[in-house]
Short mmCIF file of C-alpha atoms in Angstrom, two decimals:
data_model
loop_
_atom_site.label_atom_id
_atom_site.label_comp_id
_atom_site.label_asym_id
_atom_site.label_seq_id
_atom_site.Cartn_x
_atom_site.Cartn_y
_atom_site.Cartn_z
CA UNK A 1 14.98 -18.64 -1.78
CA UNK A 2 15.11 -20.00 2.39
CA UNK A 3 12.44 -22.15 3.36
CA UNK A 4 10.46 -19.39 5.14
CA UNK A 5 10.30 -17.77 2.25
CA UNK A 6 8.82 -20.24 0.07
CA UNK A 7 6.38 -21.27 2.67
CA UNK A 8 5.37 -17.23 2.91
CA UNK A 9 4.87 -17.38 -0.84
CA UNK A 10 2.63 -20.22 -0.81
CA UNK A 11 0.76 -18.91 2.39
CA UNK A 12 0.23 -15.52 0.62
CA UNK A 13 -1.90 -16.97 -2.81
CA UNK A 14 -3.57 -19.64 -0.34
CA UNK A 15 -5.00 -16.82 1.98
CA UNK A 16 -5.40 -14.32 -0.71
CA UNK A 17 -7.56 -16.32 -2.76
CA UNK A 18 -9.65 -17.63 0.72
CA UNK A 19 -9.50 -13.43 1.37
CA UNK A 20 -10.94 -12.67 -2.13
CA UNK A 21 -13.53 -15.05 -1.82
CA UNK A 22 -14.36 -13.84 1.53
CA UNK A 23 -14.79 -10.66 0.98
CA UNK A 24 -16.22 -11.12 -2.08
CA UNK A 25 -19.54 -9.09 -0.67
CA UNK A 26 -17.65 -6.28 0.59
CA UNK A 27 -15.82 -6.04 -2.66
CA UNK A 28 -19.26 -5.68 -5.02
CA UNK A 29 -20.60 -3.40 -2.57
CA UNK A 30 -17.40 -1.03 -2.25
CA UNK A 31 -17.41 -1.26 -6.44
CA UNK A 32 -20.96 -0.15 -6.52
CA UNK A 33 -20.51 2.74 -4.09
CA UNK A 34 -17.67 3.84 -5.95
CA UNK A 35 -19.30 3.81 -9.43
CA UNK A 36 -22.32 5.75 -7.41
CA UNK A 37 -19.90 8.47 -5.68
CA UNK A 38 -17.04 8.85 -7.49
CA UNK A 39 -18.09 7.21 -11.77
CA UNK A 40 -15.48 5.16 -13.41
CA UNK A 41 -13.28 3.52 -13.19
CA UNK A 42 -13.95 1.79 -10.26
CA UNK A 43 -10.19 0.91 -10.14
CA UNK A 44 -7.23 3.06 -9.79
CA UNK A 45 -4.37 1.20 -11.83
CA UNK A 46 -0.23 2.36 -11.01
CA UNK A 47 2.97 1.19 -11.68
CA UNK A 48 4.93 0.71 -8.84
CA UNK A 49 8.65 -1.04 -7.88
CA UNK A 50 8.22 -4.45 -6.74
CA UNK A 51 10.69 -6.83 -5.58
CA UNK A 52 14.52 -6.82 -6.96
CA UNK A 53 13.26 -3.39 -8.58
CA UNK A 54 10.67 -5.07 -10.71
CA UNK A 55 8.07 -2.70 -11.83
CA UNK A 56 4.39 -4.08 -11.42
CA UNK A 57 0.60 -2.71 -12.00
CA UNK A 58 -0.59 -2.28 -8.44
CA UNK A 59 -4.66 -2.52 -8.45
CA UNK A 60 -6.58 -0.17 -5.71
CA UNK A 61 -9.99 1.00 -5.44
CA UNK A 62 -10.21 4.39 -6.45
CA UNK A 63 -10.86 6.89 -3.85
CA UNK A 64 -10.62 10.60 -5.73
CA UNK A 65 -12.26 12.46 -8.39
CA UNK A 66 -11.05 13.10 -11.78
CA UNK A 67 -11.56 16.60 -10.77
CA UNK A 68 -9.43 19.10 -13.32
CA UNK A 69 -8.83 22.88 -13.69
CA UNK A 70 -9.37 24.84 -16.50
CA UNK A 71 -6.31 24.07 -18.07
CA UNK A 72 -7.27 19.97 -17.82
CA UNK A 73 -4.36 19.25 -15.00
CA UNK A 74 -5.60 17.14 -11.97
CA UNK A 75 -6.68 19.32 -8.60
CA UNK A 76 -4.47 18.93 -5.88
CA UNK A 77 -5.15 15.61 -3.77
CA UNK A 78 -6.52 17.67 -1.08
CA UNK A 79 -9.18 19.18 -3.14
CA UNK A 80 -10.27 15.76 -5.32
CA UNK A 81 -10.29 13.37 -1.92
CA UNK A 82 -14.17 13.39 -0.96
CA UNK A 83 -15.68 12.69 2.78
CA UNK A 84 -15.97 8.98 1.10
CA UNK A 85 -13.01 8.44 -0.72
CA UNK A 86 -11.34 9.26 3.35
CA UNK A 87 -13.48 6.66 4.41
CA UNK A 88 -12.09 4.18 2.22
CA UNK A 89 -8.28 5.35 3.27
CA UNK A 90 -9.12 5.19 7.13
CA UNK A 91 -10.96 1.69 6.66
CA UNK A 92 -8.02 0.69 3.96
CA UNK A 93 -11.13 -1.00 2.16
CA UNK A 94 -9.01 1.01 -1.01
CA UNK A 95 -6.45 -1.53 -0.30
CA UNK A 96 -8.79 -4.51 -0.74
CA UNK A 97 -8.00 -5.15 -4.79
CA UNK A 98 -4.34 -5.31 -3.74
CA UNK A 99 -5.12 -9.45 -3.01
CA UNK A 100 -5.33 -9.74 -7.11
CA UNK A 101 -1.34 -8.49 -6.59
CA UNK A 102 -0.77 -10.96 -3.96
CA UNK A 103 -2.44 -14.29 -5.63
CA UNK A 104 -0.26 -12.94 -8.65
CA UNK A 105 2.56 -12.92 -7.70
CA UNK A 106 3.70 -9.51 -7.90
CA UNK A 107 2.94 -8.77 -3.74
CA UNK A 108 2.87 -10.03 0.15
CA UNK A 109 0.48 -9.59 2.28
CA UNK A 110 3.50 -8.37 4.12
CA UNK A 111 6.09 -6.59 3.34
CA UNK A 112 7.52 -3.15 2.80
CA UNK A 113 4.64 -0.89 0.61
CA UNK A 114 4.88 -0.47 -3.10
CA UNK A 115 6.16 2.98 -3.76
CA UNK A 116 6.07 5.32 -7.10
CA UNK A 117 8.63 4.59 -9.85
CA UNK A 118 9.37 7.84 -9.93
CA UNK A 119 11.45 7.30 -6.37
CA UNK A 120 13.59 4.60 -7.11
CA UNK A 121 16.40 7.12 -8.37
CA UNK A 122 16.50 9.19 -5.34
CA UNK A 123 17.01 6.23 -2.85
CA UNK A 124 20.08 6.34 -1.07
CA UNK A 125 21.80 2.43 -1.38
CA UNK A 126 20.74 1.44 2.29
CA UNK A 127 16.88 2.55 1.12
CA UNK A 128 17.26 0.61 -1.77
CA UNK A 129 17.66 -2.42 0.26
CA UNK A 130 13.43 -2.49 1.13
CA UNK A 131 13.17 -4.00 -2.16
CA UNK A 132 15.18 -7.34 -1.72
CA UNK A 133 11.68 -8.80 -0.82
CA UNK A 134 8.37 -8.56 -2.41
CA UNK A 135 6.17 -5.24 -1.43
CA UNK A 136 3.29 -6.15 1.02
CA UNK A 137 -0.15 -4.63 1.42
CA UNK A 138 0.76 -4.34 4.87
CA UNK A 139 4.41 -3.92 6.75
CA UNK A 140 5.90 -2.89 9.52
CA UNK A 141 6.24 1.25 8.98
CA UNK A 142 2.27 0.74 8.72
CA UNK A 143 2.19 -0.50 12.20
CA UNK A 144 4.53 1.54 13.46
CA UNK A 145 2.93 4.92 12.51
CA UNK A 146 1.77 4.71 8.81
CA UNK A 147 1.67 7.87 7.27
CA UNK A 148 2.52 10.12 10.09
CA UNK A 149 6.33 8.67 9.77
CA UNK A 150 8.92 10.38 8.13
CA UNK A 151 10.44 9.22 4.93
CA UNK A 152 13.59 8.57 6.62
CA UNK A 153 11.80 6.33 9.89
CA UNK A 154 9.82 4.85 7.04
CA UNK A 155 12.57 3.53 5.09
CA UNK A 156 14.61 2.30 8.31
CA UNK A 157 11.71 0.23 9.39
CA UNK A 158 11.32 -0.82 5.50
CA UNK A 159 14.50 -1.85 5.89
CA UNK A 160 14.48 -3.46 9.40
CA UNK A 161 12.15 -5.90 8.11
CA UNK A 162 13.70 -7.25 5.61
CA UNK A 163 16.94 -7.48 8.08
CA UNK A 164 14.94 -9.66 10.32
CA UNK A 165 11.99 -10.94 8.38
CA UNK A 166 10.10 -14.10 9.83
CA UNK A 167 7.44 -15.79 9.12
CA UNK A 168 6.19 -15.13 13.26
CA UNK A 169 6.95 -11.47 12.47
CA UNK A 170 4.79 -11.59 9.21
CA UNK A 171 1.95 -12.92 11.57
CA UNK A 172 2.62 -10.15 14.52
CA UNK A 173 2.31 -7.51 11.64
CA UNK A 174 -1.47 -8.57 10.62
CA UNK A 175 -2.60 -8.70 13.94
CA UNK A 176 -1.61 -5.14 14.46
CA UNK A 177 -2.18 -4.28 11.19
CA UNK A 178 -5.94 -5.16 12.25
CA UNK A 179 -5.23 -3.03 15.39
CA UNK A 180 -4.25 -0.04 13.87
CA UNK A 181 -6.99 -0.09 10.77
CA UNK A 182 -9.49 0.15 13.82
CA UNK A 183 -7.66 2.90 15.65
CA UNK A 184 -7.37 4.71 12.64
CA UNK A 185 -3.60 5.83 13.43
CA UNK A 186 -1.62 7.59 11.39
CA UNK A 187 -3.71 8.02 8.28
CA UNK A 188 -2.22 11.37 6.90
CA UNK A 189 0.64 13.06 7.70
CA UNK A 190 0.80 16.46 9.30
CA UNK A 191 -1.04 18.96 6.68
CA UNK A 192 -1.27 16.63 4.10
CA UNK A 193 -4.27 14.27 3.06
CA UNK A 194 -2.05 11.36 2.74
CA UNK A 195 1.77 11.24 2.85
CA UNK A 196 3.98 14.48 1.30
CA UNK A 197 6.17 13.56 -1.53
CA UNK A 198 9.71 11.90 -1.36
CA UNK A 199 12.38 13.80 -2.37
CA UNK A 200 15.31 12.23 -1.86
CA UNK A 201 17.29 12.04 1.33
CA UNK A 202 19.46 14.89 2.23
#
């Protein structure tokens, strides 16, 4: 591991713990108008593919219903995501219990975003490359567009980073990442709530 490296690992649990303290407030708060709006669990729990293809529990506030047809399977995303549960997406207050990852071990503040285990076998070898550093809560296809990216421009700038990855370009991304949380860009993609599926690269 380089030197910037280490120092970025030691910066993320040092400002993720100063973070979680913080926002301490803002995190009871959020938990109790969750548990008012939405009922428990308050958290919403997922493996995901961390660093060198490590899988991980990623930790997020829960921001849907339970919702289920008659049959017991889940209603689509579009149908269990509530007027508050998109407030919580466009604020990224959802992404708050993410700092538990970071002061773990298992996350960045910055970095390329945790994605479902599901997609690791339909990632071409270049695509694969986003995970030779840990995933961040933040990165540079969320300031360049977020969800309204494609897969493919997603993955390229996944992949960019890591190609040129600084510890001055970690700090750039926060400050825009602060930028764009307020501008409330790219949110959802084009006629979906959040981002369509990944299906592979064709």
């Amino acid at each position: 591991m380089g030197v910037q490296r280490k120092i970025k690992a030691l910066l993320d649990r040092f400002l993720a713990l100063i973070a979680l303290v913080i926002l301490s407030p803002v995190l009871v708060i959020v938990s109790i108008l969750i548990y008012t709006k939405l009922g428990s669990p308050i958290f919403f729990t997922q493996d995901r593919i961390g660093e060198n293809g490590k899988k991980f529990k990623m930790i997020k506030f829960r921001s849907m219903l339970d919702s289920k047809d008659k049959n017991g399977n889940l209603l689509s995303d579009d149908e269990r995501l509530t007027k508050f549960g998109k407030l919580l997406r466009a604020t990224s207050l959802d992404e708050l219990p993410e700092l538990v990852n970071v002061l773990k071990g298992d996350m960045s503040l910055v970095g390329p975003r945790p994605l479902l285990v599901e997609y690791v076998k339909l990632y071409s070898k270049e695509q694969f490359r986003r995970h030779e550093v840990k995933p961040g809560i933040t990165g540079l296809a969320q300031v360049k567009g977020r969800n309204s990216l494609s897969w493919d421009d997603k993955f390229k700038l996944d992949v960019q980073y890591v190609d040129n990855y600084s510890l001055l370009l970690d700090v750039k991304i926060l400050f825009l990442t602060v930028y764009t949380v307020f501008k409330k860009d790219g949110i959802s993609q084009d006629g979906h709530v959040t981002m369509e599926k990944f299906n592979g690269t064709n």
